[in-house]
Short mmCIF file of C-alpha atoms in Angstrom, two decimals:
data_model
loop_
_atom_site.label_atom_id
_atom_site.label_comp_id
_atom_site.label_asym_id
_atom_site.label_seq_id
_atom_site.Cartn_x
_atom_site.Cartn_y
_atom_site.Cartn_z
CA MET A 249 -110.48 106.27 7.47
CA GLN A 250 -108.40 106.63 10.61
CA THR A 251 -108.76 104.50 13.71
CA LYS A 252 -106.79 103.61 16.81
CA ARG A 253 -105.07 100.36 17.73
CA ILE A 254 -102.92 99.08 20.60
CA VAL A 255 -99.72 97.16 19.87
CA LEU A 256 -97.01 95.56 21.97
CA LYS A 257 -94.27 98.18 22.44
CA SER A 258 -91.84 96.02 24.44
CA PHE A 259 -91.66 92.63 26.10
CA PRO A 260 -92.43 92.89 29.82
CA GLU A 261 -89.67 92.06 32.25
CA GLY A 262 -91.51 90.43 35.12
CA LEU A 263 -94.99 91.80 35.71
CA PRO A 264 -96.50 93.61 32.71
CA GLN A 265 -96.70 97.40 32.77
CA GLU A 266 -98.88 99.85 30.88
CA SER A 267 -95.68 101.16 29.27
CA ASN A 268 -95.26 97.82 27.45
CA PHE A 269 -98.14 98.86 25.18
CA GLU A 270 -98.64 101.71 22.73
CA VAL A 271 -101.76 103.34 21.29
CA GLN A 272 -101.33 104.20 17.61
CA THR A 273 -103.44 106.03 15.03
CA VAL A 274 -103.56 104.11 11.75
CA GLU A 275 -105.22 104.32 8.34
CA LEU A 276 -107.83 101.67 7.58
CA ASP A 277 -108.94 100.63 4.10
CA THR A 278 -112.68 100.02 4.50
CA ASN A 279 -113.17 98.22 1.18
CA LEU A 280 -114.37 94.71 1.97
CA GLN A 281 -113.31 91.52 0.23
CA GLU A 282 -115.38 88.35 0.20
CA LYS A 283 -116.28 87.07 3.71
CA GLU A 284 -115.03 90.27 5.34
CA LEU A 285 -116.77 92.46 7.91
CA LEU A 286 -116.14 96.03 9.00
CA VAL A 287 -116.72 96.04 12.75
CA GLU A 288 -116.65 98.36 15.75
CA LEU A 289 -115.12 97.17 19.00
CA LEU A 290 -117.66 97.25 21.86
CA GLN A 291 -116.13 95.23 24.70
CA VAL A 292 -112.79 93.51 25.25
CA SER A 293 -111.76 90.65 27.49
CA VAL A 294 -108.31 90.71 29.09
CA ASP A 295 -106.96 87.37 30.24
CA PRO A 296 -103.85 86.09 32.06
CA TYR A 297 -102.76 83.78 29.24
CA LEU A 298 -101.95 86.87 27.14
CA ARG A 299 -98.91 87.35 29.40
CA VAL A 300 -97.55 84.05 28.08
CA ARG A 301 -98.08 85.12 24.49
CA ILE A 302 -96.02 88.30 24.98
CA ASN A 303 -93.05 86.31 26.25
CA PRO A 304 -90.02 86.08 23.91
CA ASN A 305 -89.70 82.42 24.93
CA TYR A 306 -93.36 81.59 24.35
CA PRO A 307 -93.75 77.87 23.57
CA LYS A 308 -95.71 76.81 20.52
CA GLY A 309 -99.33 76.12 21.48
CA SER A 310 -102.95 76.77 20.69
CA PHE A 311 -102.54 80.57 20.64
CA GLY A 312 -100.05 82.49 18.52
CA ALA A 313 -97.08 84.38 19.92
CA ILE A 314 -97.17 88.20 19.97
CA SER A 315 -93.95 90.06 19.13
CA VAL A 316 -92.96 93.69 19.60
CA GLY A 317 -94.92 95.83 17.14
CA ASP A 318 -97.65 93.23 16.66
CA ASP A 319 -101.35 93.74 17.04
CA ILE A 320 -102.89 92.09 20.08
CA ASP A 321 -105.92 89.88 19.58
CA ASN A 322 -108.26 88.52 22.21
CA ALA A 323 -111.88 87.62 22.86
CA SER A 324 -114.09 90.61 22.11
CA ILE A 325 -117.61 91.71 21.28
CA VAL A 326 -118.05 93.75 18.11
CA LYS A 327 -120.85 95.38 16.14
CA VAL A 328 -121.01 94.85 12.39
CA LEU A 329 -120.86 98.19 10.55
CA GLU A 330 -120.71 96.74 7.01
CA SER A 331 -120.79 93.17 5.76
CA ASN A 332 -119.59 91.27 2.70
CA HIS A 333 -120.32 87.91 4.34
CA PRO A 334 -123.46 85.81 3.71
CA HIS A 335 -123.88 84.89 7.39
CA TYR A 336 -123.62 88.37 8.96
CA ASN A 337 -125.62 91.55 8.51
CA LYS A 338 -125.10 95.20 9.36
CA GLY A 339 -126.00 95.75 13.01
CA ASP A 340 -125.25 92.18 14.16
CA ILE A 341 -123.54 91.78 17.53
CA VAL A 342 -120.78 89.18 17.29
CA ALA A 343 -118.52 87.53 19.86
CA GLY A 344 -115.13 86.16 18.80
CA TYR A 345 -111.47 87.05 18.46
CA SER A 346 -110.50 90.50 17.23
CA LYS A 347 -107.66 92.98 17.58
CA TRP A 348 -107.36 95.75 20.13
CA GLN A 349 -108.49 98.21 17.44
CA LEU A 350 -111.51 100.51 17.48
CA ILE A 351 -112.61 99.92 13.88
CA GLN A 352 -111.25 96.92 11.99
CA LYS A 353 -111.88 94.37 9.30
CA LEU A 354 -112.51 90.72 10.11
CA LYS A 355 -112.23 87.94 7.55
CA ILE A 356 -114.33 85.03 8.79
CA GLU A 357 -113.82 81.61 7.24
CA ASN A 358 -115.33 79.57 10.08
CA ILE A 359 -118.59 81.03 11.43
CA ASP A 360 -118.35 78.75 14.50
CA HIS A 361 -115.55 81.03 15.71
CA TYR A 362 -117.72 84.17 15.56
CA GLN A 363 -121.10 83.73 17.22
CA LYS A 364 -124.00 86.08 16.51
CA PHE A 365 -126.33 86.57 19.41
CA LYS A 366 -129.31 88.56 20.55
CA GLU A 367 -129.41 90.20 23.93
CA ILE A 368 -131.27 88.12 26.51
CA GLU A 369 -133.10 89.79 29.38
CA GLY A 370 -130.93 89.63 32.49
CA ILE A 371 -127.82 88.67 30.50
CA PRO A 372 -125.53 91.68 29.84
CA LEU A 373 -123.20 91.63 26.83
CA SER A 374 -120.17 91.37 29.11
CA TYR A 375 -121.32 87.93 30.27
CA TYR A 376 -120.38 86.61 26.81
CA LEU A 377 -116.78 87.47 27.66
CA SER A 378 -116.96 86.05 31.18
CA VAL A 379 -119.23 83.28 32.39
CA LEU A 380 -120.63 82.59 28.89
CA GLY A 381 -117.28 83.18 27.15
CA LEU A 382 -113.97 81.35 27.22
CA PRO A 383 -113.35 81.84 30.99
CA GLY A 384 -116.71 80.37 31.97
CA LEU A 385 -116.42 77.57 29.42
CA THR A 386 -112.92 76.79 30.65
CA ALA A 387 -114.32 76.41 34.15
CA TYR A 388 -117.29 74.36 32.94
CA PHE A 389 -115.31 71.72 31.07
CA GLY A 390 -112.50 71.64 33.64
CA VAL A 391 -114.89 70.86 36.48
CA LEU A 392 -117.31 68.57 34.65
CA ASP A 393 -115.10 66.76 32.12
CA VAL A 394 -111.48 66.91 33.33
CA LEU A 395 -112.20 66.55 37.05
CA LYS A 396 -115.53 64.76 36.62
CA VAL A 397 -116.70 65.96 40.02
CA LYS A 398 -119.41 64.07 41.84
CA LYS A 399 -121.64 64.89 44.78
CA GLY A 400 -119.72 64.93 48.04
CA ASP A 401 -116.29 65.57 46.50
CA VAL A 402 -113.99 68.01 48.27
CA ILE A 403 -112.65 70.40 45.64
CA VAL A 404 -110.11 73.18 46.03
CA VAL A 405 -109.92 76.02 43.48
CA SER A 406 -106.91 78.35 43.32
CA ALA A 407 -107.19 81.93 42.03
CA ALA A 408 -110.79 81.46 43.14
CA SER A 409 -111.74 85.11 42.78
CA GLY A 410 -110.69 85.22 39.11
CA GLY A 411 -112.83 84.95 36.02
CA VAL A 412 -112.27 81.20 35.71
CA GLY A 413 -111.90 80.21 39.36
CA SER A 414 -115.05 81.97 40.56
CA VAL A 415 -117.12 80.09 37.98
CA ALA A 416 -115.38 76.77 38.59
CA GLY A 417 -116.16 76.89 42.31
CA GLN A 418 -119.81 77.73 41.73
CA ILE A 419 -120.27 74.92 39.19
CA ALA A 420 -118.75 72.44 41.64
CA LYS A 421 -121.15 73.69 44.32
CA ILE A 422 -124.12 73.27 41.98
CA LYS A 423 -122.99 69.66 41.51
CA GLY A 424 -123.01 69.03 45.26
CA CYS A 425 -119.33 69.40 46.13
CA TYR A 426 -117.73 70.88 49.25
CA VAL A 427 -115.89 73.83 47.73
CA VAL A 428 -112.79 75.55 49.10
CA GLY A 429 -111.33 78.59 47.37
CA ILE A 430 -107.82 80.00 47.60
CA THR A 431 -107.47 83.74 47.05
CA GLY A 432 -105.74 86.83 48.44
CA GLY A 433 -107.50 89.43 50.59
CA GLU A 434 -110.28 89.43 53.16
CA GLU A 435 -112.73 91.34 50.91
CA LYS A 436 -112.45 88.66 48.23
CA ILE A 437 -113.00 85.93 50.81
CA GLU A 438 -116.33 87.43 51.83
CA ILE A 439 -117.47 87.85 48.22
CA LEU A 440 -116.64 84.21 47.42
CA LYS A 441 -118.53 82.95 50.45
CA GLN A 442 -121.54 84.98 49.33
CA SER A 443 -121.18 83.24 45.94
CA GLY A 444 -121.46 79.76 47.42
CA PHE A 445 -117.94 78.74 48.40
CA ASP A 446 -118.01 76.76 51.65
CA GLN A 447 -114.60 77.97 52.84
CA VAL A 448 -111.96 80.32 51.48
CA VAL A 449 -108.27 80.44 52.41
CA ASN A 450 -106.11 83.57 52.13
CA TYR A 451 -102.86 82.37 50.57
CA LYS A 452 -101.13 85.62 51.54
CA SER A 453 -101.30 84.48 55.17
CA ALA A 454 -98.86 81.71 54.25
CA ASN A 455 -96.17 84.15 53.01
CA ASN A 456 -95.30 81.89 50.06
CA ASN A 457 -94.56 79.04 52.46
CA PRO A 458 -96.17 75.77 51.28
CA LYS A 459 -96.02 74.23 54.79
CA LYS A 460 -98.01 77.15 56.23
CA LEU A 461 -100.55 76.88 53.42
CA VAL A 462 -100.87 73.13 54.12
CA GLU A 463 -101.86 73.93 57.71
CA LEU A 464 -104.43 76.49 56.58
CA LEU A 465 -105.94 73.97 54.16
CA LYS A 466 -105.97 71.18 56.73
CA ASN A 467 -108.24 73.31 58.91
CA VAL A 468 -110.90 73.48 56.18
CA CYS A 469 -110.24 70.11 54.49
CA PRO A 470 -109.75 67.75 57.48
CA ASN A 471 -110.58 64.70 55.34
CA GLY A 472 -108.28 65.57 52.46
CA ILE A 473 -108.94 66.82 48.93
CA ASP A 474 -110.52 64.87 46.07
CA CYS A 475 -110.23 67.41 43.24
CA TYR A 476 -108.01 70.40 42.61
CA PHE A 477 -108.70 73.05 39.95
CA ASP A 478 -105.25 74.61 39.49
CA ASN A 479 -104.98 78.13 38.10
CA THR A 480 -101.66 79.05 39.69
CA GLY A 481 -98.99 76.36 39.85
CA GLY A 482 -96.12 77.21 42.20
CA PHE A 483 -96.15 76.69 45.95
CA ILE A 484 -99.96 76.55 46.02
CA LEU A 485 -99.91 73.48 43.77
CA ASP A 486 -97.27 71.88 45.99
CA ALA A 487 -99.29 72.49 49.14
CA VAL A 488 -102.56 71.15 47.72
CA THR A 489 -100.86 68.09 46.21
CA THR A 490 -99.66 66.89 49.60
CA LEU A 491 -103.28 66.84 50.87
CA MET A 492 -104.81 65.02 47.90
CA ASN A 493 -106.70 61.83 48.63
CA THR A 494 -105.93 58.56 46.88
CA ARG A 495 -107.04 58.67 43.22
CA GLY A 496 -107.48 62.42 43.43
CA ARG A 497 -107.83 64.44 40.23
CA ILE A 498 -106.05 67.66 39.31
CA ALA A 499 -107.04 69.91 36.39
CA PHE A 500 -104.10 72.04 35.20
CA CYS A 501 -105.91 75.09 33.85
CA GLY A 502 -103.37 77.88 34.40
CA SER A 503 -100.01 78.72 35.92
CA ILE A 504 -100.17 82.43 36.66
CA THR A 505 -97.21 82.24 39.08
CA SER A 506 -94.89 81.58 36.12
CA TYR A 507 -96.54 83.68 33.38
CA SER A 508 -94.21 86.60 34.02
CA ASP A 509 -91.00 84.55 33.81
CA ASN A 510 -89.22 85.52 30.58
CA VAL A 511 -86.93 82.51 30.76
CA ASP A 512 -86.70 79.25 28.89
CA PRO A 513 -88.34 76.59 31.10
CA LEU A 514 -85.28 74.36 30.59
CA ASP A 515 -83.07 77.03 32.18
CA THR A 516 -84.96 77.01 35.50
CA ALA A 517 -83.72 75.25 38.62
CA ASP A 518 -86.73 72.94 38.99
CA LEU A 519 -87.17 70.67 35.99
CA GLY A 520 -89.93 68.14 35.45
CA PRO A 521 -93.11 67.56 37.47
CA ARG A 522 -93.06 68.44 41.17
CA LEU A 523 -93.72 65.93 43.99
CA THR A 524 -93.72 62.97 41.62
CA SER A 525 -93.58 60.40 44.42
CA THR A 526 -96.86 61.78 45.82
CA TYR A 527 -98.54 61.27 42.46
CA ILE A 528 -97.32 57.68 42.38
CA LEU A 529 -98.12 56.68 45.96
CA LYS A 530 -101.60 58.26 45.89
CA SER A 531 -102.42 57.26 42.29
CA LEU A 532 -103.13 60.89 41.42
CA ARG A 533 -104.21 61.95 37.96
CA GLY A 534 -103.29 65.36 36.58
CA GLU A 535 -104.48 66.63 33.21
CA GLY A 536 -103.71 69.84 31.40
CA TYR A 537 -106.23 71.19 28.92
CA THR A 538 -107.41 74.19 26.92
CA VAL A 539 -111.02 75.06 26.26
CA LEU A 540 -110.48 74.96 22.48
CA SER A 541 -110.68 71.18 22.65
CA TYR A 542 -114.39 71.48 23.48
CA GLU A 543 -115.46 73.87 20.74
CA SER A 544 -118.22 71.58 19.43
CA GLU A 545 -119.81 71.55 22.89
CA TYR A 546 -119.82 75.30 23.61
CA GLN A 547 -123.47 75.99 22.85
CA ASN A 548 -124.86 73.29 25.15
CA ALA A 549 -122.63 74.52 27.97
CA ILE A 550 -123.71 78.15 27.43
CA LYS A 551 -127.39 77.16 27.55
CA GLU A 552 -126.87 75.39 30.87
CA GLU A 553 -124.94 78.30 32.37
CA ILE A 554 -127.66 80.75 31.30
CA GLU A 555 -130.21 78.61 33.14
CA TRP A 556 -128.06 78.60 36.29
CA ILE A 557 -127.83 82.41 36.14
CA LYS A 558 -131.58 82.82 35.63
CA GLU A 559 -132.30 80.41 38.49
CA GLY A 560 -130.01 82.36 40.82
CA LYS A 561 -127.63 79.44 41.24
CA MET A 562 -124.66 81.34 39.80
CA LYS A 563 -123.40 84.84 40.50
CA VAL A 564 -121.26 86.56 37.89
CA LEU A 565 -118.27 88.43 39.31
CA GLU A 566 -116.83 91.16 37.11
CA THR A 567 -114.44 94.10 37.22
CA LYS A 568 -115.08 96.66 34.49
CA GLU A 569 -112.89 99.36 33.00
CA SER A 570 -114.09 101.96 30.53
CA GLY A 571 -112.30 103.41 27.52
CA PHE A 572 -110.17 101.97 24.72
CA GLU A 573 -106.93 103.49 26.03
CA ASN A 574 -107.47 101.72 29.37
CA ILE A 575 -107.19 98.19 27.97
CA PRO A 576 -103.52 97.89 29.07
CA LYS A 577 -104.45 99.23 32.53
CA ALA A 578 -107.12 96.54 32.81
CA PHE A 579 -104.65 93.87 31.71
CA VAL A 580 -102.12 94.90 34.37
CA LYS A 581 -104.81 94.53 37.05
CA LEU A 582 -104.81 90.78 36.42
CA PHE A 583 -101.37 90.55 38.00
CA THR A 584 -101.69 93.09 40.80
CA GLY A 585 -104.78 91.49 42.33
CA ASP A 586 -106.71 94.75 42.05
CA LYS A 587 -109.84 93.09 40.68
CA ILE A 588 -112.54 90.52 41.36
CA GLY A 589 -113.92 88.04 38.82
CA LYS A 590 -113.60 88.60 35.09
CA VAL A 591 -111.96 91.81 33.87
CA VAL A 592 -113.81 93.40 30.94
CA VAL A 593 -113.23 96.72 29.17
CA GLU A 594 -116.23 98.59 27.82
CA ILE A 595 -115.20 100.75 24.88
#
């Protein structure tokens, strides 16, 4: 049978463009081997870290590099059309990693990586790609395990209107923190305040000047900052670091300001950690992490987040696109700021 897929056509230079991707029609052998499924793509998550994977200088890490001509894989929701696997049946809805391809075969060796689920009243499928998927779990473990927030902490979250940041801020608020978000645009500020953020700073008002951003943050964090959930790196990280309180904690979750740099990190002007003396004098702790380290704890976290949603303690922010061919368009939106919350494509 024939189906459509999207591959990487060229490496982006700077910000990704729709032209970096190509839709192709391909032949698919539907005969299934042992532990294989034939599935239909229903919904696709697009995430900033994919920009790192389509970089020719991508460092070795938890996720594989994507080269020109390669299929692109990411978190998705699929429906099982045919099964030759003892754990899955025709008609099952499954969340896991799959290719940007309408109909495809999945070979599943580890069923923990592909979760079957039934629809829950009040919980749309897309939530399993956002608050109940990797973005929400990344926020959950970053706030509760890496930062170990406690009641009364002052926490700042950058990229606060994104799929991870919007959840991180709300979890911190549920735990009794004073929560400050950093985002761009007045409309996003209002939405975040309606979602429980105590204050929100518009980083665009600082014009990429860390000293100006420091002054904006001082106005809303007069007693300093205890925890910082960093999604951006760059001048925002520098500004927040200078306001950290003694023994403050920083979770390095993302670095979207550098994702579009197609250069070897060792060729850049600034090498090594920034503001090292501040870390020393204030006894700061910074920890990088990926959500894959917490795989055994996913289900307990999802159950707790579902309860928060049902109780009205957590709002889910999403931007949705429709249509398979619009997956690249949705991905580009991550870097133009033309979105709020998690970006999901409904096929």
